[in-house]
mmCIF file of C-alpha atoms in Angstrom:
data_model
loop_
_atom_site.group_PDB
_atom_site.id
_atom_site.type_symbol
_atom_site.label_atom_id
_atom_site.label_comp_id
_atom_site.label_asym_id
_atom_site.label_seq_id
_atom_site.Cartn_x
_atom_site.Cartn_y
_atom_site.Cartn_z
ATOM 1 C CA UNK A 6 0.092 -0.177 0.178
ATOM 2 C CA UNK A 7 1.675 3.566 -0.923
ATOM 3 C CA UNK A 8 2.535 5.876 1.455
ATOM 4 C CA UNK A 9 -0.490 8.748 0.268
ATOM 5 C CA UNK A 10 -3.288 6.156 0.142
ATOM 6 C CA UNK A 11 -2.049 4.179 3.568
ATOM 7 C CA UNK A 12 -2.018 7.873 5.155
ATOM 8 C CA UNK A 13 -5.289 7.926 3.743
ATOM 9 C CA UNK A 14 -6.797 4.684 4.906
ATOM 10 C CA UNK A 15 -5.104 5.598 9.143
ATOM 11 C CA UNK A 16 -7.021 8.745 9.135
ATOM 12 C CA UNK A 17 -10.315 6.714 8.024
ATOM 13 C CA UNK A 18 -9.912 4.746 10.594
ATOM 14 C CA UNK A 19 -9.749 7.423 13.104
ATOM 15 C CA UNK A 20 -12.108 9.301 12.134
ATOM 16 C CA UNK A 21 -14.534 6.463 11.924
ATOM 17 C CA UNK A 22 -13.096 5.640 15.292
ATOM 18 C CA UNK A 23 -13.298 9.080 16.913
ATOM 19 C CA UNK A 24 -17.284 9.560 15.771
ATOM 20 C CA UNK A 25 -18.617 5.822 16.663
ATOM 21 C CA UNK A 26 -16.614 6.383 20.769
ATOM 22 C CA UNK A 27 -19.518 9.144 20.582
ATOM 23 C CA UNK A 28 -22.112 6.712 20.287
ATOM 24 C CA UNK A 29 -20.327 3.964 22.124
ATOM 25 C CA UNK A 30 -18.513 4.676 25.698
ATOM 26 C CA UNK A 31 -16.588 2.600 26.224
ATOM 27 C CA UNK A 32 -13.693 2.316 23.194
ATOM 28 C CA UNK A 33 -10.089 3.374 23.088
ATOM 29 C CA UNK A 34 -10.759 5.951 20.847
ATOM 30 C CA UNK A 35 -12.157 8.969 21.163
ATOM 31 C CA UNK A 36 -13.320 12.330 19.873
ATOM 32 C CA UNK A 37 -9.699 15.038 20.420
ATOM 33 C CA UNK A 38 -12.083 17.964 22.240
ATOM 34 C CA UNK A 39 -15.275 15.719 23.398
ATOM 35 C CA UNK A 40 -17.540 18.526 25.053
ATOM 36 C CA UNK A 41 -17.918 19.321 28.677
ATOM 37 C CA UNK A 42 -20.380 19.214 30.554
ATOM 38 C CA UNK A 43 -22.676 22.025 31.405
ATOM 39 C CA UNK A 44 -21.793 22.724 35.670
ATOM 40 C CA UNK A 45 -22.419 26.284 37.607
ATOM 41 C CA UNK A 46 -19.374 27.622 37.454
ATOM 42 C CA UNK A 47 -15.889 27.269 35.867
ATOM 43 C CA UNK A 48 -13.794 27.412 39.547
ATOM 44 C CA UNK A 49 -17.027 24.192 40.179
ATOM 45 C CA UNK A 50 -16.351 21.239 36.621
ATOM 46 C CA UNK A 51 -12.136 22.108 37.088
ATOM 47 C CA UNK A 52 -12.402 20.771 40.406
ATOM 48 C CA UNK A 53 -14.581 18.157 39.003
ATOM 49 C CA UNK A 54 -12.985 17.302 36.311
ATOM 50 C CA UNK A 55 -9.809 16.635 38.695
ATOM 51 C CA UNK A 56 -11.792 14.715 41.080
ATOM 52 C CA UNK A 57 -13.079 12.189 37.439
ATOM 53 C CA UNK A 58 -9.218 11.972 36.641
ATOM 54 C CA UNK A 59 -8.542 10.811 40.092
ATOM 55 C CA UNK A 60 -11.661 8.325 40.303
ATOM 56 C CA UNK A 61 -10.440 7.427 36.171
ATOM 57 C CA UNK A 62 -6.963 6.432 37.722
ATOM 58 C CA UNK A 63 -7.852 4.171 40.531
ATOM 59 C CA UNK A 64 -10.130 2.384 37.762
ATOM 60 C CA UNK A 65 -7.170 2.118 35.987
ATOM 61 C CA UNK A 66 -4.954 0.482 38.133
ATOM 62 C CA UNK A 67 -7.796 -1.598 39.979
ATOM 63 C CA UNK A 68 -8.301 -2.841 36.736
ATOM 64 C CA UNK A 69 -4.683 -3.298 35.765
ATOM 65 C CA UNK A 70 -4.396 -5.348 38.839
ATOM 66 C CA UNK A 71 -7.191 -7.683 37.955
ATOM 67 C CA UNK A 72 -5.669 -7.825 34.566
ATOM 68 C CA UNK A 73 -1.822 -9.359 36.083
ATOM 69 C CA UNK A 74 -4.105 -11.901 38.961
ATOM 70 C CA UNK A 75 -6.270 -12.965 35.634
ATOM 71 C CA UNK A 76 -2.599 -13.788 33.930
ATOM 72 C CA UNK A 77 -1.208 -15.517 37.755
ATOM 73 C CA UNK A 78 -4.817 -17.734 37.242
ATOM 74 C CA UNK A 79 -4.370 -18.310 33.944
ATOM 75 C CA UNK A 80 -1.096 -19.265 34.008
ATOM 76 C CA UNK A 81 -2.301 -21.576 37.095
ATOM 77 C CA UNK A 82 -5.000 -22.781 35.348
ATOM 78 C CA UNK A 83 -1.818 -23.762 32.351
ATOM 79 C CA UNK A 84 0.190 -25.092 34.464
ATOM 80 C CA UNK A 85 -2.891 -27.335 36.410
ATOM 81 C CA UNK A 86 -3.876 -29.049 33.172
ATOM 82 C CA UNK A 87 -0.451 -29.546 32.225
ATOM 83 C CA UNK A 88 0.493 -31.575 35.375
ATOM 84 C CA UNK A 89 -3.470 -33.629 34.986
ATOM 85 C CA UNK A 90 -1.876 -34.778 31.831
ATOM 86 C CA UNK A 91 2.175 -35.710 33.430
ATOM 87 C CA UNK A 92 0.132 -37.630 36.035
ATOM 88 C CA UNK A 93 -2.393 -39.457 33.734
ATOM 89 C CA UNK A 94 0.085 -40.211 31.736
ATOM 90 C CA UNK A 95 2.386 -41.770 34.655
ATOM 91 C CA UNK A 96 -0.706 -43.323 35.372
ATOM 92 C CA UNK A 97 -0.966 -45.346 32.542
ATOM 93 C CA UNK A 98 3.136 -45.702 32.644
ATOM 94 C CA UNK A 99 2.592 -46.970 35.846
ATOM 95 C CA UNK A 100 -0.503 -49.924 34.681
ATOM 96 C CA UNK A 101 1.924 -50.579 31.586
ATOM 97 C CA UNK A 102 4.673 -51.352 34.158
ATOM 98 C CA UNK A 103 3.185 -53.359 36.886
ATOM 99 C CA UNK A 104 1.549 -55.780 34.163
ATOM 100 C CA UNK A 105 4.899 -56.034 32.610
ATOM 101 C CA UNK A 106 6.537 -56.791 35.734
ATOM 102 C CA UNK A 107 3.575 -59.298 36.071
ATOM 103 C CA UNK A 108 5.133 -61.151 33.331
ATOM 104 C CA UNK A 109 8.481 -60.951 34.383
ATOM 105 C CA UNK A 110 7.682 -62.405 37.155
ATOM 106 C CA UNK A 111 5.641 -65.198 35.921
ATOM 107 C CA UNK A 112 9.110 -65.931 33.117
ATOM 108 C CA UNK A 113 10.243 -66.350 36.041
ATOM 109 C CA UNK A 114 8.293 -69.231 38.278
ATOM 110 C CA UNK A 115 8.146 -71.458 35.126
ATOM 111 C CA UNK A 116 12.321 -71.187 35.535
ATOM 112 C CA UNK A 117 12.420 -72.349 38.256
ATOM 113 C CA UNK A 118 9.070 -74.980 37.397
ATOM 114 C CA UNK A 119 11.180 -75.917 34.930
ATOM 115 C CA UNK A 120 14.521 -76.413 37.897
ATOM 116 C CA UNK A 121 12.147 -78.588 40.808
ATOM 117 C CA UNK A 122 10.935 -80.939 37.565
ATOM 118 C CA UNK A 123 14.480 -81.826 37.383
ATOM 119 C CA UNK A 124 14.750 -82.865 40.873
ATOM 120 C CA UNK A 125 16.053 -79.320 42.534
ATOM 121 C CA UNK A 126 19.772 -79.872 40.630
ATOM 122 C CA UNK A 127 21.076 -77.583 38.486
ATOM 123 C CA UNK A 128 21.399 -77.785 34.644
ATOM 124 C CA UNK A 129 25.083 -77.168 36.091
ATOM 125 C CA UNK A 130 25.402 -80.760 37.787
ATOM 126 C CA UNK A 131 22.777 -82.351 35.195
ATOM 127 C CA UNK A 132 25.090 -81.511 32.525
ATOM 128 C CA UNK A 133 28.116 -83.580 33.979
ATOM 129 C CA UNK A 134 26.151 -86.352 35.135
ATOM 130 C CA UNK A 135 25.509 -87.362 31.241
ATOM 131 C CA UNK A 136 27.964 -89.654 30.247
ATOM 132 C CA UNK A 137 26.929 -88.374 26.080
ATOM 133 C CA UNK A 138 30.049 -86.408 24.555
ATOM 134 C CA UNK A 139 27.463 -84.873 22.644
ATOM 135 C CA UNK A 140 24.506 -84.491 25.106
ATOM 136 C CA UNK A 141 27.391 -82.004 27.120
ATOM 137 C CA UNK A 142 28.059 -80.238 24.119
ATOM 138 C CA UNK A 143 24.319 -79.372 23.043
ATOM 139 C CA UNK A 144 24.026 -78.601 27.770
ATOM 140 C CA UNK A 145 27.013 -76.617 27.751
ATOM 141 C CA UNK A 146 24.752 -74.357 25.322
ATOM 142 C CA UNK A 147 21.725 -75.092 26.044
ATOM 143 C CA UNK A 148 23.095 -73.568 30.232
ATOM 144 C CA UNK A 149 25.672 -70.599 28.735
ATOM 145 C CA UNK A 150 21.593 -69.699 26.689
ATOM 146 C CA UNK A 151 19.773 -70.355 29.946
ATOM 147 C CA UNK A 152 22.655 -68.264 32.573
ATOM 148 C CA UNK A 153 22.057 -64.949 29.176
ATOM 149 C CA UNK A 154 18.085 -65.795 29.370
ATOM 150 C CA UNK A 155 18.360 -66.034 33.418
ATOM 151 C CA UNK A 156 20.263 -62.277 33.716
ATOM 152 C CA UNK A 157 18.870 -60.548 31.100
ATOM 153 C CA UNK A 158 15.114 -61.630 33.322
ATOM 154 C CA UNK A 159 16.823 -60.448 36.400
ATOM 155 C CA UNK A 160 18.078 -56.969 34.833
ATOM 156 C CA UNK A 161 15.083 -56.506 32.597
ATOM 157 C CA UNK A 162 13.065 -56.950 36.610
ATOM 158 C CA UNK A 163 15.004 -54.919 38.044
ATOM 159 C CA UNK A 164 14.536 -51.834 35.770
ATOM 160 C CA UNK A 165 11.189 -52.458 35.360
ATOM 161 C CA UNK A 166 10.376 -51.658 38.849
ATOM 162 C CA UNK A 167 13.080 -48.799 39.500
ATOM 163 C CA UNK A 168 10.508 -47.372 36.849
ATOM 164 C CA UNK A 169 8.249 -48.066 38.940
ATOM 165 C CA UNK A 170 9.476 -46.150 40.908
ATOM 166 C CA UNK A 171 10.551 -43.218 39.181
ATOM 167 C CA UNK A 172 7.098 -42.983 37.882
ATOM 168 C CA UNK A 173 5.687 -42.831 41.192
ATOM 169 C CA UNK A 174 7.965 -40.376 42.697
ATOM 170 C CA UNK A 175 6.563 -38.316 39.283
ATOM 171 C CA UNK A 176 3.342 -38.970 39.315
ATOM 172 C CA UNK A 177 3.357 -37.401 43.539
ATOM 173 C CA UNK A 178 5.649 -34.624 42.327
ATOM 174 C CA UNK A 179 3.666 -33.917 39.118
ATOM 175 C CA UNK A 180 0.251 -34.163 42.355
ATOM 176 C CA UNK A 181 2.595 -31.952 45.004
ATOM 177 C CA UNK A 182 2.278 -28.948 41.405
ATOM 178 C CA UNK A 183 -1.011 -29.681 41.124
ATOM 179 C CA UNK A 184 -2.589 -29.140 44.568
ATOM 180 C CA UNK A 185 0.308 -25.602 44.549
ATOM 181 C CA UNK A 186 -1.024 -24.634 41.181
ATOM 182 C CA UNK A 187 -4.871 -25.272 42.833
ATOM 183 C CA UNK A 188 -3.802 -22.881 46.033
ATOM 184 C CA UNK A 189 -2.386 -20.301 43.111
ATOM 185 C CA UNK A 190 -4.891 -20.126 41.252
ATOM 186 C CA UNK A 191 -7.938 -20.296 43.631
ATOM 187 C CA UNK A 192 -5.798 -17.051 45.974
ATOM 188 C CA UNK A 193 -5.286 -14.958 42.180
ATOM 189 C CA UNK A 194 -9.978 -16.165 41.347
ATOM 190 C CA UNK A 195 -9.968 -14.418 44.986
ATOM 191 C CA UNK A 196 -7.213 -10.847 44.745
ATOM 192 C CA UNK A 197 -9.782 -10.630 41.134
ATOM 193 C CA UNK A 198 -12.634 -10.514 41.871
ATOM 194 C CA UNK A 199 -11.742 -8.751 44.823
ATOM 195 C CA UNK A 200 -9.936 -5.090 42.189
ATOM 196 C CA UNK A 201 -13.172 -5.869 39.643
ATOM 197 C CA UNK A 202 -16.471 -6.035 42.753
ATOM 198 C CA UNK A 203 -13.762 -2.284 43.884
ATOM 199 C CA UNK A 204 -13.919 -0.897 40.633
ATOM 200 C CA UNK A 205 -17.566 -1.718 40.657
ATOM 201 C CA UNK A 206 -18.022 -0.090 43.376
ATOM 202 C CA UNK A 207 -16.747 2.824 43.139
ATOM 203 C CA UNK A 208 -17.673 3.442 39.261
ATOM 204 C CA UNK A 209 -21.895 2.981 41.180
ATOM 205 C CA UNK A 210 -21.075 5.692 42.943
ATOM 206 C CA UNK A 211 -21.137 8.141 40.280
ATOM 207 C CA UNK A 212 -24.097 9.635 38.606
ATOM 208 C CA UNK A 213 -25.059 9.537 34.714
ATOM 209 C CA UNK A 214 -23.825 11.932 34.107
ATOM 210 C CA UNK A 215 -20.223 12.065 36.200
ATOM 211 C CA UNK A 216 -20.401 8.687 33.691
ATOM 212 C CA UNK A 217 -20.656 9.879 30.132
ATOM 213 C CA UNK A 218 -17.464 12.425 31.517
ATOM 214 C CA UNK A 219 -15.571 9.449 33.187
ATOM 215 C CA UNK A 220 -16.212 7.483 29.342
ATOM 216 C CA UNK A 221 -15.391 10.910 27.593
ATOM 217 C CA UNK A 222 -12.168 10.797 29.511
ATOM 218 C CA UNK A 223 -10.659 7.460 29.480
ATOM 219 C CA UNK A 224 -11.712 8.106 26.136
ATOM 220 C CA UNK A 225 -9.313 11.239 25.389
ATOM 221 C CA UNK A 226 -6.094 10.101 26.664
ATOM 222 C CA UNK A 227 -6.598 6.955 24.674
ATOM 223 C CA UNK A 228 -6.440 9.653 21.842
ATOM 224 C CA UNK A 229 -3.881 11.029 22.996
ATOM 225 C CA UNK A 230 -2.339 8.122 23.420
ATOM 226 C CA UNK A 231 -2.658 7.506 19.741
ATOM 227 C CA UNK A 232 -2.341 10.564 19.031
ATOM 228 C CA UNK A 233 1.401 11.567 20.457
ATOM 229 C CA UNK A 234 2.164 7.933 18.562
ATOM 230 C CA UNK A 235 0.899 8.511 15.032
ATOM 231 C CA UNK A 236 2.853 11.790 15.204
ATOM 232 C CA UNK A 237 5.834 10.277 15.903
ATOM 233 C CA UNK A 238 6.257 8.962 12.462
ATOM 234 C CA UNK A 239 6.609 5.781 13.326
ATOM 235 C CA UNK A 240 3.032 3.953 10.936
ATOM 236 C CA UNK A 241 5.458 6.365 7.845
ATOM 237 C CA UNK A 242 7.415 3.189 8.566
ATOM 238 C CA UNK A 243 5.790 -0.476 9.029
ATOM 239 C CA UNK A 244 4.510 -1.274 5.991
ATOM 240 C CA UNK A 245 5.235 -5.312 6.472
ATOM 241 C CA UNK A 246 2.322 -7.669 4.910
ATOM 242 C CA UNK A 247 0.133 -10.519 7.412
ATOM 243 C CA UNK A 248 1.725 -14.078 6.591
ATOM 244 C CA UNK A 249 -1.131 -16.295 6.035
ATOM 245 C CA UNK A 250 -1.617 -17.187 9.395
ATOM 246 C CA UNK A 251 -1.039 -14.283 10.780
ATOM 247 C CA UNK A 252 -4.499 -13.396 8.474
ATOM 248 C CA UNK A 253 -5.853 -16.123 9.099
ATOM 249 C CA UNK A 254 -5.906 -15.103 12.746
ATOM 250 C CA UNK A 255 -7.005 -12.069 12.538
ATOM 251 C CA UNK A 256 -10.370 -12.623 10.585
ATOM 252 C CA UNK A 257 -11.015 -14.829 13.525
ATOM 253 C CA UNK A 258 -9.330 -11.130 16.729
ATOM 254 C CA UNK A 259 -12.603 -9.838 13.570
ATOM 255 C CA UNK A 260 -15.247 -12.211 14.344
ATOM 256 C CA UNK A 261 -15.163 -11.932 17.708
ATOM 257 C CA UNK A 262 -15.348 -8.232 17.763
ATOM 258 C CA UNK A 263 -18.343 -7.292 20.534
ATOM 259 C CA UNK A 264 -18.696 -10.004 22.546
ATOM 260 C CA UNK A 265 -17.520 -9.580 26.631
ATOM 261 C CA UNK A 266 -14.471 -9.599 28.616
ATOM 262 C CA UNK A 267 -14.991 -12.039 31.037
ATOM 263 C CA UNK A 268 -11.445 -12.523 32.667
ATOM 264 C CA UNK A 269 -10.471 -16.475 32.019
ATOM 265 C CA UNK A 270 -12.459 -17.144 29.258
ATOM 266 C CA UNK A 271 -11.074 -19.003 26.024
ATOM 267 C CA UNK A 272 -14.299 -17.846 24.132
ATOM 268 C CA UNK A 273 -15.973 -18.487 21.732
ATOM 269 C CA UNK A 274 -18.893 -16.094 23.935
ATOM 270 C CA UNK A 275 -16.766 -13.659 25.644
ATOM 271 C CA UNK A 276 -12.442 -13.327 26.311
ATOM 272 C CA UNK A 277 -9.835 -12.415 27.983
ATOM 273 C CA UNK A 278 -7.146 -10.048 26.585
ATOM 274 C CA UNK A 279 -4.952 -13.084 25.892
ATOM 275 C CA UNK A 280 -7.491 -16.099 25.153
ATOM 276 C CA UNK A 281 -8.980 -14.081 22.352
ATOM 277 C CA UNK A 282 -4.822 -13.801 20.525
ATOM 278 C CA UNK A 283 -4.312 -17.799 22.235
ATOM 279 C CA UNK A 284 -7.388 -18.562 20.104
ATOM 280 C CA UNK A 285 -7.795 -16.453 17.012
ATOM 281 C CA UNK A 286 -3.514 -18.451 17.097
ATOM 282 C CA UNK A 287 -5.030 -21.195 17.499
ATOM 283 C CA UNK A 288 -7.292 -21.403 14.597
ATOM 284 C CA UNK A 289 -4.655 -19.840 12.207
ATOM 285 C CA UNK A 290 -2.993 -23.984 13.786
ATOM 286 C CA UNK A 291 -0.465 -22.105 15.530
ATOM 287 C CA UNK A 292 -0.317 -23.402 19.281
ATOM 288 C CA UNK A 293 0.790 -20.415 21.542
ATOM 289 C CA UNK A 294 1.062 -19.711 25.732
ATOM 290 C CA UNK A 295 -1.906 -18.152 27.353
ATOM 291 C CA UNK A 296 -1.301 -15.739 29.325
ATOM 292 C CA UNK A 297 0.049 -12.389 27.397
ATOM 293 C CA UNK A 298 3.651 -12.299 29.994
ATOM 294 C CA UNK A 299 3.761 -16.089 28.279
ATOM 295 C CA UNK A 300 3.445 -14.637 25.326
ATOM 296 C CA UNK A 301 5.779 -12.115 25.491
ATOM 297 C CA UNK A 302 8.941 -14.168 27.267
ATOM 298 C CA UNK A 303 7.891 -17.058 24.577
ATOM 299 C CA UNK A 304 7.054 -15.834 21.039
ATOM 300 C CA UNK A 305 10.484 -14.178 19.479
ATOM 301 C CA UNK A 306 10.647 -9.858 19.348
ATOM 302 C CA UNK A 307 10.389 -7.848 16.828
ATOM 303 C CA UNK A 308 10.667 -4.192 16.260
ATOM 304 C CA UNK A 309 7.546 -2.106 15.842
ATOM 305 C CA UNK A 310 8.463 -0.861 12.731
ATOM 306 C CA UNK A 311 8.338 -4.502 12.066
ATOM 307 C CA UNK A 312 5.592 -5.256 13.117
ATOM 308 C CA UNK A 313 2.401 -7.228 10.113
ATOM 309 C CA UNK A 314 -1.528 -7.844 11.223
ATOM 310 C CA UNK A 315 -0.622 -11.050 13.624
ATOM 311 C CA UNK A 316 1.737 -9.707 15.581
ATOM 312 C CA UNK A 317 1.135 -9.434 19.351
ATOM 313 C CA UNK A 318 1.488 -5.659 21.324
ATOM 314 C CA UNK A 319 2.499 -6.862 24.199
ATOM 315 C CA UNK A 320 1.118 -3.550 26.423
ATOM 316 C CA UNK A 321 1.995 -2.204 30.061
ATOM 317 C CA UNK A 322 6.034 -3.029 31.896
ATOM 318 C CA UNK A 323 4.442 -5.952 33.508
ATOM 319 C CA UNK A 324 3.393 -7.686 30.074
ATOM 320 C CA UNK A 325 -0.509 -7.574 31.599
ATOM 321 C CA UNK A 326 -1.983 -6.846 28.851
ATOM 322 C CA UNK A 327 -1.908 -8.207 24.471
ATOM 323 C CA UNK A 328 -4.047 -7.221 21.480
ATOM 324 C CA UNK A 329 -3.438 -8.103 17.602
ATOM 325 C CA UNK A 330 -2.031 -5.620 14.990
ATOM 326 C CA UNK A 331 -4.678 -5.288 12.613
ATOM 327 C CA UNK A 332 -2.848 -2.640 10.555
ATOM 328 C CA UNK A 333 -3.099 1.078 9.517
ATOM 329 C CA UNK A 334 -2.078 1.221 13.015
ATOM 330 C CA UNK A 335 -5.162 -0.273 15.120
ATOM 331 C CA UNK A 336 -4.974 -3.135 16.801
ATOM 332 C CA UNK A 337 -7.624 -5.480 18.044
ATOM 333 C CA UNK A 338 -8.546 -6.524 21.777
ATOM 334 C CA UNK A 339 -10.683 -8.060 25.002
ATOM 335 C CA UNK A 340 -9.989 -4.780 26.420
ATOM 336 C CA UNK A 341 -11.593 -4.848 30.279
ATOM 337 C CA UNK A 342 -14.306 -6.058 32.466
ATOM 338 C CA UNK A 343 -17.585 -4.125 31.294
ATOM 339 C CA UNK A 344 -16.097 -3.570 27.511
ATOM 340 C CA UNK A 345 -16.118 -5.836 24.725
ATOM 341 C CA UNK A 346 -13.674 -7.299 21.919
ATOM 342 C CA UNK A 347 -13.136 -4.025 19.732
ATOM 343 C CA UNK A 348 -10.905 -1.827 17.561
ATOM 344 C CA UNK A 349 -8.392 0.095 19.452
ATOM 345 C CA UNK A 350 -5.244 2.414 18.841
ATOM 346 C CA UNK A 351 -2.098 0.221 19.181
ATOM 347 C CA UNK A 352 -0.660 3.085 20.738
ATOM 348 C CA UNK A 353 -3.509 4.216 22.703
ATOM 349 C CA UNK A 354 -1.282 2.282 26.096
ATOM 350 C CA UNK A 355 2.452 1.985 26.923
ATOM 351 C CA UNK A 356 3.510 -0.276 23.633
ATOM 352 C CA UNK A 357 6.106 -3.191 25.893
ATOM 353 C CA UNK A 358 6.580 -4.936 22.956
ATOM 354 C CA UNK A 359 5.730 -6.534 20.205
ATOM 355 C CA UNK A 360 5.727 -10.885 19.428
ATOM 356 C CA UNK A 361 5.284 -13.356 16.475
ATOM 357 C CA UNK A 362 3.379 -15.854 16.499
ATOM 358 C CA UNK A 363 4.086 -18.018 13.544
ATOM 359 C CA UNK A 364 7.960 -16.210 13.012
#
């Protein structure tokens, strides 16, 4: 896409998003100059706006902490699922190991029974009683084979028994980890609910007019951040084209627009931020980590100027939020509780890194 055309598209996206915000509070773009609400005096307006700005920052902090706790919950849940699967796999190994050990014990029993039938004399003693040279030679060969087989049988029984003991230890260790992650998951769940409840309680104390002005403040902050990001000229450098998988991931994410945010959710009816990105890439045939922090840690990092549609943008210094870049300076993401999957400006939040699932 040429620079002139891309500039027109970017401008169009910004205008459309700004107009959309006026009709639907809660999206990430905003009008550059939201209309002030009527107030008795200028001094009263300043004081009220200052108070609402403090509320906005407090809400941001509460929802940020909820997002961090959600990541902890998702990580614990993913680990617990992996540990449960490991325990099941070890249990199957233990069952097979016991079956193998039973078979080896049967073979050892058969050997002992054969020895009993010869009167209890070892094969070597029976051989020495033979006067037939050929029988002696044949017997010597059989004894040598039998000794080797017996040694092999004993060694295999020993290895099988050791394997069973190790499987049992591994299963016990995985169980302990599973219990620890269950506790972590429960603690994170409690924290998420606490933070969201506190945010909802804070918002419930606002009057309708205050909520509307608060929404405009949120939109204004996002708009200013996006504008500053675009004014840096970064969009002139970004011209990467989506890969085949990236296009599929973007298509999936786009189809989820309007669905509600729900912490811990991976669809199909609702999503949290990393639930959306991980499922979008799963639909494209690429498995990626479940949480935004693990996506940041494990996926390949690329420069912002080199990003292409389908890449993931990690936000905040603690990697507590993630969105999918869709081109022309825009993202699709699941913002926070009370919001829906939406389009926003890629620079509307502090960018930590860009990662590429299909590197």
